[in-house]
mmCIF file of N, CA, C and O in Angstrom:
data_model
loop_
_atom_site.group_PDB
_atom_site.id
_atom_site.type_symbol
_atom_site.label_atom_id
_atom_site.label_comp_id
_atom_site.label_asym_id
_atom_site.label_seq_id
_atom_site.Cartn_x
_atom_site.Cartn_y
_atom_site.Cartn_z
ATOM 1 N N UNK A 1 0.845 -1.187 0.000
ATOM 2 C CA UNK A 1 0.000 0.000 0.000
ATOM 3 C C UNK A 1 0.887 1.248 0.000
ATOM 4 O O UNK A 1 1.783 1.363 0.815
ATOM 5 N N UNK A 2 0.622 2.174 -0.933
ATOM 6 C CA UNK A 2 1.415 3.394 -1.023
ATOM 7 C C UNK A 2 0.996 4.384 0.049
ATOM 8 O O UNK A 2 -0.180 4.499 0.375
ATOM 9 N N UNK A 3 1.987 5.128 0.603
ATOM 10 C CA UNK A 3 1.627 6.145 1.588
ATOM 11 C C UNK A 3 0.868 7.294 0.916
ATOM 12 O O UNK A 3 1.109 7.618 -0.240
ATOM 13 N N UNK A 4 -0.038 7.894 1.639
ATOM 14 C CA UNK A 4 -0.793 9.034 1.139
ATOM 15 C C UNK A 4 0.072 10.276 1.249
ATOM 16 O O UNK A 4 0.669 10.520 2.291
ATOM 17 N N UNK A 5 0.167 11.073 0.163
ATOM 18 C CA UNK A 5 0.980 12.292 0.259
ATOM 19 C C UNK A 5 0.401 13.247 1.284
ATOM 20 O O UNK A 5 -0.807 13.303 1.482
ATOM 21 N N UNK A 6 1.284 13.987 1.934
ATOM 22 C CA UNK A 6 0.876 14.974 2.926
ATOM 23 C C UNK A 6 0.459 16.237 2.174
ATOM 24 O O UNK A 6 1.267 16.864 1.524
ATOM 25 N N UNK A 7 -0.801 16.592 2.236
ATOM 26 C CA UNK A 7 -1.308 17.755 1.534
ATOM 27 C C UNK A 7 -1.208 18.965 2.452
ATOM 28 O O UNK A 7 -1.581 18.910 3.612
ATOM 29 N N UNK A 8 -0.696 20.067 1.897
ATOM 30 C CA UNK A 8 -0.503 21.286 2.671
ATOM 31 C C UNK A 8 -1.830 21.895 3.083
ATOM 32 O O UNK A 8 -2.800 21.893 2.341
ATOM 33 N N UNK A 9 -1.869 22.441 4.282
ATOM 34 C CA UNK A 9 -3.071 23.082 4.802
ATOM 35 C C UNK A 9 -2.860 24.563 5.066
ATOM 36 O O UNK A 9 -3.530 25.136 5.915
ATOM 37 N N UNK A 10 -1.917 25.198 4.369
ATOM 38 C CA UNK A 10 -1.780 26.631 4.472
ATOM 39 C C UNK A 10 -0.720 27.108 5.440
ATOM 40 O O UNK A 10 -0.812 28.204 5.949
ATOM 41 N N UNK A 11 0.292 26.303 5.717
ATOM 42 C CA UNK A 11 1.331 26.743 6.631
ATOM 43 C C UNK A 11 2.692 26.677 5.957
ATOM 44 O O UNK A 11 2.908 25.911 5.046
ATOM 45 N N UNK A 12 3.596 27.507 6.375
ATOM 46 C CA UNK A 12 4.967 27.453 5.871
ATOM 47 C C UNK A 12 5.235 28.363 4.690
ATOM 48 O O UNK A 12 4.342 28.968 4.120
ATOM 49 N N UNK A 13 6.529 28.450 4.324
ATOM 50 C CA UNK A 13 6.971 29.321 3.248
ATOM 51 C C UNK A 13 6.407 28.927 1.884
ATOM 52 O O UNK A 13 6.235 29.774 1.018
ATOM 53 N N UNK A 14 6.145 27.648 1.672
ATOM 54 C CA UNK A 14 5.631 27.198 0.384
ATOM 55 C C UNK A 14 4.334 27.908 0.025
ATOM 56 O O UNK A 14 3.996 28.052 -1.132
ATOM 57 N N UNK A 15 3.590 28.355 1.027
ATOM 58 C CA UNK A 15 2.296 28.990 0.791
ATOM 59 C C UNK A 15 2.427 30.374 0.177
ATOM 60 O O UNK A 15 1.452 30.911 -0.316
ATOM 61 N N UNK A 16 3.599 30.945 0.203
ATOM 62 C CA UNK A 16 3.802 32.312 -0.294
ATOM 63 C C UNK A 16 4.218 32.347 -1.756
ATOM 64 O O UNK A 16 4.435 33.423 -2.291
ATOM 65 N N UNK A 17 4.342 31.201 -2.393
ATOM 66 C CA UNK A 17 4.897 31.137 -3.743
ATOM 67 C C UNK A 17 3.975 30.435 -4.733
ATOM 68 O O UNK A 17 3.147 29.614 -4.361
ATOM 69 N N UNK A 18 4.201 30.755 -6.001
ATOM 70 C CA UNK A 18 3.643 29.979 -7.102
ATOM 71 C C UNK A 18 4.679 28.893 -7.402
ATOM 72 O O UNK A 18 5.874 29.152 -7.368
ATOM 73 N N UNK A 19 4.227 27.683 -7.672
ATOM 74 C CA UNK A 19 5.128 26.552 -7.867
ATOM 75 C C UNK A 19 5.031 25.998 -9.276
ATOM 76 O O UNK A 19 3.992 26.092 -9.922
ATOM 77 N N UNK A 20 6.133 25.401 -9.742
ATOM 78 C CA UNK A 20 6.150 24.733 -11.039
ATOM 79 C C UNK A 20 5.630 23.309 -10.886
ATOM 80 O O UNK A 20 6.073 22.565 -10.020
ATOM 81 N N UNK A 21 4.677 22.968 -11.779
ATOM 82 C CA UNK A 21 4.026 21.654 -11.766
ATOM 83 C C UNK A 21 3.881 21.210 -13.221
ATOM 84 O O UNK A 21 3.734 22.050 -14.111
ATOM 85 N N UNK A 22 3.887 19.908 -13.473
ATOM 86 C CA UNK A 22 3.655 19.407 -14.831
ATOM 87 C C UNK A 22 2.298 19.897 -15.316
ATOM 88 O O UNK A 22 1.302 19.794 -14.602
ATOM 89 N N UNK A 23 2.267 20.428 -16.540
ATOM 90 C CA UNK A 23 1.039 21.021 -17.079
ATOM 91 C C UNK A 23 -0.124 20.037 -17.093
ATOM 92 O O UNK A 23 -1.252 20.400 -16.768
ATOM 93 N N UNK A 24 0.130 18.792 -17.467
ATOM 94 C CA UNK A 24 -0.961 17.817 -17.525
ATOM 95 C C UNK A 24 -1.516 17.517 -16.134
ATOM 96 O O UNK A 24 -2.690 17.204 -15.975
ATOM 97 N N UNK A 25 -0.673 17.639 -15.117
ATOM 98 C CA UNK A 25 -1.125 17.401 -13.741
ATOM 99 C C UNK A 25 -2.017 18.536 -13.251
ATOM 100 O O UNK A 25 -2.959 18.317 -12.496
ATOM 101 N N UNK A 26 -1.729 19.771 -13.700
ATOM 102 C CA UNK A 26 -2.567 20.909 -13.324
ATOM 103 C C UNK A 26 -3.963 20.720 -13.887
ATOM 104 O O UNK A 26 -4.965 20.922 -13.199
ATOM 105 N N UNK A 27 -4.045 20.314 -15.153
ATOM 106 C CA UNK A 27 -5.348 20.104 -15.788
ATOM 107 C C UNK A 27 -6.123 18.997 -15.090
ATOM 108 O O UNK A 27 -7.307 19.144 -14.800
ATOM 109 N N UNK A 28 -5.444 17.892 -14.786
ATOM 110 C CA UNK A 28 -6.110 16.782 -14.101
ATOM 111 C C UNK A 28 -6.607 17.221 -12.729
ATOM 112 O O UNK A 28 -7.717 16.867 -12.314
ATOM 113 N N UNK A 29 -5.808 18.017 -12.030
ATOM 114 C CA UNK A 29 -6.201 18.501 -10.716
ATOM 115 C C UNK A 29 -7.431 19.394 -10.813
ATOM 116 O O UNK A 29 -8.342 19.302 -9.990
ATOM 117 N N UNK A 30 -7.465 20.248 -11.820
ATOM 118 C CA UNK A 30 -8.605 21.146 -12.006
ATOM 119 C C UNK A 30 -9.881 20.363 -12.279
ATOM 120 O O UNK A 30 -10.949 20.712 -11.782
ATOM 121 N N UNK A 31 -9.764 19.288 -13.044
ATOM 122 C CA UNK A 31 -10.937 18.487 -13.398
ATOM 123 C C UNK A 31 -11.363 17.541 -12.286
ATOM 124 O O UNK A 31 -12.556 17.340 -12.053
ATOM 125 N N UNK A 32 -10.387 16.954 -11.589
ATOM 126 C CA UNK A 32 -10.675 15.896 -10.617
ATOM 127 C C UNK A 32 -10.511 16.320 -9.161
ATOM 128 O O UNK A 32 -10.912 15.587 -8.260
ATOM 129 N N UNK A 33 -9.856 17.464 -8.927
ATOM 130 C CA UNK A 33 -9.630 17.912 -7.554
ATOM 131 C C UNK A 33 -8.546 17.130 -6.833
ATOM 132 O O UNK A 33 -8.509 17.090 -5.605
ATOM 133 N N UNK A 34 -7.647 16.515 -7.601
ATOM 134 C CA UNK A 34 -6.574 15.721 -7.010
ATOM 135 C C UNK A 34 -5.362 16.593 -6.703
ATOM 136 O O UNK A 34 -5.140 17.604 -7.366
ATOM 137 N N UNK A 35 -4.555 16.226 -5.721
ATOM 138 C CA UNK A 35 -3.354 17.008 -5.399
ATOM 139 C C UNK A 35 -2.309 16.921 -6.510
ATOM 140 O O UNK A 35 -2.281 15.962 -7.278
ATOM 141 N N UNK A 36 -1.469 17.948 -6.587
ATOM 142 C CA UNK A 36 -0.342 17.980 -7.512
ATOM 143 C C UNK A 36 0.947 18.029 -6.708
ATOM 144 O O UNK A 36 0.936 18.352 -5.523
ATOM 145 N N UNK A 37 2.067 17.695 -7.362
ATOM 146 C CA UNK A 37 3.376 17.745 -6.722
ATOM 147 C C UNK A 37 4.244 18.728 -7.500
ATOM 148 O O UNK A 37 4.460 18.551 -8.694
ATOM 149 N N UNK A 38 4.721 19.769 -6.814
ATOM 150 C CA UNK A 38 5.601 20.760 -7.440
ATOM 151 C C UNK A 38 7.003 20.185 -7.587
ATOM 152 O O UNK A 38 7.351 19.185 -6.946
ATOM 153 N N UNK A 39 7.817 20.842 -8.412
ATOM 154 C CA UNK A 39 9.206 20.406 -8.580
ATOM 155 C C UNK A 39 9.943 20.364 -7.250
ATOM 156 O O UNK A 39 10.798 19.517 -7.033
ATOM 157 N N UNK A 40 9.595 21.275 -6.338
ATOM 158 C CA UNK A 40 10.272 21.346 -5.043
ATOM 159 C C UNK A 40 9.763 20.294 -4.061
ATOM 160 O O UNK A 40 10.307 20.143 -2.977
ATOM 161 N N UNK A 41 8.708 19.569 -4.430
ATOM 162 C CA UNK A 41 8.179 18.522 -3.567
ATOM 163 C C UNK A 41 6.904 18.882 -2.829
ATOM 164 O O UNK A 41 6.288 18.031 -2.201
ATOM 165 N N UNK A 42 6.466 20.123 -2.900
ATOM 166 C CA UNK A 42 5.229 20.530 -2.226
ATOM 167 C C UNK A 42 4.051 19.811 -2.867
ATOM 168 O O UNK A 42 3.941 19.726 -4.075
ATOM 169 N N UNK A 43 3.137 19.301 -2.032
ATOM 170 C CA UNK A 43 1.938 18.605 -2.492
ATOM 171 C C UNK A 43 0.722 19.386 -1.990
ATOM 172 O O UNK A 43 0.619 19.678 -0.805
ATOM 173 N N UNK A 44 -0.192 19.734 -2.903
ATOM 174 C CA UNK A 44 -1.402 20.464 -2.521
ATOM 175 C C UNK A 44 -2.415 20.414 -3.658
ATOM 176 O O UNK A 44 -2.108 20.006 -4.750
ATOM 177 N N UNK A 45 -3.636 20.833 -3.363
ATOM 178 C CA UNK A 45 -4.666 20.960 -4.384
ATOM 179 C C UNK A 45 -4.709 22.433 -4.769
ATOM 180 O O UNK A 45 -5.039 23.283 -3.936
ATOM 181 N N UNK A 46 -4.337 22.767 -6.019
ATOM 182 C CA UNK A 46 -4.298 24.169 -6.446
ATOM 183 C C UNK A 46 -5.677 24.826 -6.371
ATOM 184 O O UNK A 46 -6.688 24.174 -6.593
ATOM 185 N N UNK A 47 -5.652 26.118 -6.051
ATOM 186 C CA UNK A 47 -6.922 26.819 -5.985
ATOM 187 C C UNK A 47 -6.786 28.334 -6.018
ATOM 188 O O UNK A 47 -7.779 29.033 -5.960
ATOM 189 N N UNK A 48 -5.567 28.847 -6.121
ATOM 190 C CA UNK A 48 -5.356 30.296 -6.141
ATOM 191 C C UNK A 48 -4.663 30.708 -7.428
ATOM 192 O O UNK A 48 -4.023 29.906 -8.089
ATOM 193 N N UNK A 49 -4.779 31.984 -7.760
ATOM 194 C CA UNK A 49 -4.175 32.520 -8.985
ATOM 195 C C UNK A 49 -2.661 32.627 -8.810
ATOM 196 O O UNK A 49 -2.190 33.431 -8.008
ATOM 197 N N UNK A 50 -1.869 31.842 -9.561
ATOM 198 C CA UNK A 50 -0.412 31.854 -9.393
ATOM 199 C C UNK A 50 0.234 33.169 -9.806
ATOM 200 O O UNK A 50 1.337 33.474 -9.394
ATOM 201 N N UNK A 51 -0.458 33.958 -10.616
ATOM 202 C CA UNK A 51 0.104 35.222 -11.086
ATOM 203 C C UNK A 51 0.231 36.253 -9.969
ATOM 204 O O UNK A 51 0.919 37.243 -10.126
ATOM 205 N N UNK A 52 -0.412 36.006 -8.847
ATOM 206 C CA UNK A 52 -0.380 36.943 -7.723
ATOM 207 C C UNK A 52 0.788 36.694 -6.776
ATOM 208 O O UNK A 52 0.943 37.397 -5.793
ATOM 209 N N UNK A 53 1.612 35.681 -7.073
ATOM 210 C CA UNK A 53 2.680 35.279 -6.155
ATOM 211 C C UNK A 53 4.006 35.159 -6.890
ATOM 212 O O UNK A 53 4.045 34.833 -8.072
ATOM 213 N N UNK A 54 5.110 35.383 -6.188
ATOM 214 C CA UNK A 54 6.417 35.158 -6.807
ATOM 215 C C UNK A 54 6.658 33.659 -6.990
ATOM 216 O O UNK A 54 6.075 32.839 -6.284
ATOM 217 N N UNK A 55 7.529 33.323 -7.933
ATOM 218 C CA UNK A 55 7.853 31.915 -8.195
ATOM 219 C C UNK A 55 8.699 31.362 -7.049
ATOM 220 O O UNK A 55 9.616 32.019 -6.557
ATOM 221 N N UNK A 56 8.393 30.151 -6.645
ATOM 222 C CA UNK A 56 9.155 29.455 -5.605
ATOM 223 C C UNK A 56 10.613 29.364 -6.041
ATOM 224 O O UNK A 56 10.914 28.856 -7.128
ATOM 225 N N UNK A 57 11.557 29.877 -5.229
ATOM 226 C CA UNK A 57 12.961 29.842 -5.627
ATOM 227 C C UNK A 57 13.491 28.424 -5.842
ATOM 228 O O UNK A 57 14.305 28.186 -6.732
ATOM 229 N N UNK A 58 13.013 27.473 -5.060
ATOM 230 C CA UNK A 58 13.478 26.092 -5.203
ATOM 231 C C UNK A 58 12.963 25.492 -6.517
ATOM 232 O O UNK A 58 13.720 24.841 -7.242
ATOM 233 N N UNK A 59 11.688 25.725 -6.842
ATOM 234 C CA UNK A 59 11.139 25.246 -8.112
ATOM 235 C C UNK A 59 11.889 25.867 -9.285
ATOM 236 O O UNK A 59 12.222 25.187 -10.252
ATOM 237 N N UNK A 60 12.140 27.183 -9.191
ATOM 238 C CA UNK A 60 12.828 27.891 -10.266
ATOM 239 C C UNK A 60 14.224 27.322 -10.488
ATOM 240 O O UNK A 60 14.645 27.089 -11.625
ATOM 241 N N UNK A 61 14.944 27.064 -9.406
ATOM 242 C CA UNK A 61 16.295 26.514 -9.511
ATOM 243 C C UNK A 61 16.271 25.131 -10.163
ATOM 244 O O UNK A 61 17.069 24.830 -11.043
ATOM 245 N N UNK A 62 15.334 24.301 -9.749
ATOM 246 C CA UNK A 62 15.217 22.949 -10.315
ATOM 247 C C UNK A 62 14.850 23.032 -11.796
ATOM 248 O O UNK A 62 15.442 22.356 -12.639
ATOM 249 N N UNK A 63 13.887 23.881 -12.117
ATOM 250 C CA UNK A 63 13.451 24.043 -13.507
ATOM 251 C C UNK A 63 14.602 24.500 -14.394
ATOM 252 O O UNK A 63 14.817 23.959 -15.481
ATOM 253 N N UNK A 64 15.357 25.495 -13.922
ATOM 254 C CA UNK A 64 16.481 26.009 -14.703
ATOM 255 C C UNK A 64 17.588 24.972 -14.858
ATOM 256 O O UNK A 64 18.276 24.937 -15.875
ATOM 257 N N UNK A 65 17.766 24.122 -13.866
ATOM 258 C CA UNK A 65 18.806 23.088 -13.953
ATOM 259 C C UNK A 65 18.435 21.985 -14.947
ATOM 260 O O UNK A 65 19.293 21.227 -15.380
ATOM 261 N N UNK A 66 17.151 21.914 -15.300
ATOM 262 C CA UNK A 66 16.688 20.911 -16.252
ATOM 263 C C UNK A 66 17.118 21.266 -17.671
ATOM 264 O O UNK A 66 17.131 20.412 -18.539
ATOM 265 N N UNK A 67 17.446 22.520 -17.904
ATOM 266 C CA UNK A 67 17.895 22.960 -19.215
ATOM 267 C C UNK A 67 16.743 23.242 -20.150
ATOM 268 O O UNK A 67 15.618 22.804 -19.940
ATOM 269 N N UNK A 68 17.024 23.994 -21.188
ATOM 270 C CA UNK A 68 16.004 24.344 -22.179
ATOM 271 C C UNK A 68 16.064 23.318 -23.297
ATOM 272 O O UNK A 68 16.963 23.317 -24.101
ATOM 273 N N UNK A 69 15.087 22.448 -23.321
ATOM 274 C CA UNK A 69 15.055 21.425 -24.356
ATOM 275 C C UNK A 69 13.661 21.261 -24.908
ATOM 276 O O UNK A 69 13.200 20.169 -25.161
ATOM 277 N N UNK A 70 12.945 22.360 -25.035
ATOM 278 C CA UNK A 70 11.571 22.272 -25.512
ATOM 279 C C UNK A 70 10.641 21.983 -24.357
ATOM 280 O O UNK A 70 11.047 21.822 -23.221
ATOM 281 N N UNK A 71 9.372 21.913 -24.654
ATOM 282 C CA UNK A 71 8.359 21.690 -23.621
ATOM 283 C C UNK A 71 8.244 20.207 -23.339
ATOM 284 O O UNK A 71 7.822 19.430 -24.165
ATOM 285 N N UNK A 72 8.637 19.802 -22.169
ATOM 286 C CA UNK A 72 8.563 18.405 -21.767
ATOM 287 C C UNK A 72 7.458 18.206 -20.732
ATOM 288 O O UNK A 72 7.508 17.310 -19.913
ATOM 289 N N UNK A 73 6.467 19.098 -20.735
ATOM 290 C CA UNK A 73 5.369 18.975 -19.784
ATOM 291 C C UNK A 73 5.671 19.645 -18.459
ATOM 292 O O UNK A 73 4.838 19.658 -17.581
ATOM 293 N N UNK A 74 6.845 20.202 -18.291
ATOM 294 C CA UNK A 74 7.194 20.891 -17.055
ATOM 295 C C UNK A 74 6.988 22.380 -17.230
ATOM 296 O O UNK A 74 6.926 22.881 -18.334
ATOM 297 N N UNK A 75 6.943 23.070 -16.120
ATOM 298 C CA UNK A 75 6.976 24.512 -16.182
ATOM 299 C C UNK A 75 5.655 25.203 -16.000
ATOM 300 O O UNK A 75 5.608 26.403 -15.975
ATOM 301 N N UNK A 76 4.567 24.474 -15.858
ATOM 302 C CA UNK A 76 3.311 25.125 -15.545
ATOM 303 C C UNK A 76 3.392 25.684 -14.154
ATOM 304 O O UNK A 76 3.952 25.071 -13.266
ATOM 305 N N UNK A 77 2.884 26.863 -13.967
ATOM 306 C CA UNK A 77 2.944 27.499 -12.650
ATOM 307 C C UNK A 77 1.567 27.439 -12.037
ATOM 308 O O UNK A 77 0.579 27.740 -12.694
ATOM 309 N N UNK A 78 1.491 27.095 -10.777
ATOM 310 C CA UNK A 78 0.213 27.181 -10.097
ATOM 311 C C UNK A 78 0.450 27.491 -8.652
ATOM 312 O O UNK A 78 1.445 27.091 -8.065
ATOM 313 N N UNK A 79 -0.488 28.191 -8.057
ATOM 314 C CA UNK A 79 -0.393 28.586 -6.657
ATOM 315 C C UNK A 79 -1.338 27.735 -5.854
ATOM 316 O O UNK A 79 -2.423 27.446 -6.269
ATOM 317 N N UNK A 80 -0.854 27.349 -4.684
ATOM 318 C CA UNK A 80 -1.676 26.566 -3.765
ATOM 319 C C UNK A 80 -2.854 27.350 -3.311
ATOM 320 O O UNK A 80 -3.009 28.499 -3.397
#
């Protein structure tokens, strides 16, 4: 049996940022209400406008380290 991911309830620094998430996961979450996992490891159900928040520095660093190789489904931004 797989462990259930710990979903954020609005505490900590992660709540102040927009996070990078796979684009297909954002769409699935919007349709099904399932949690997403950001590049930095944060798990939550998106529900706020990511444009109102700065990008998570950890997500940004991970995304940039992946290199520019076209759209591989990464890089969608969403705010918890």
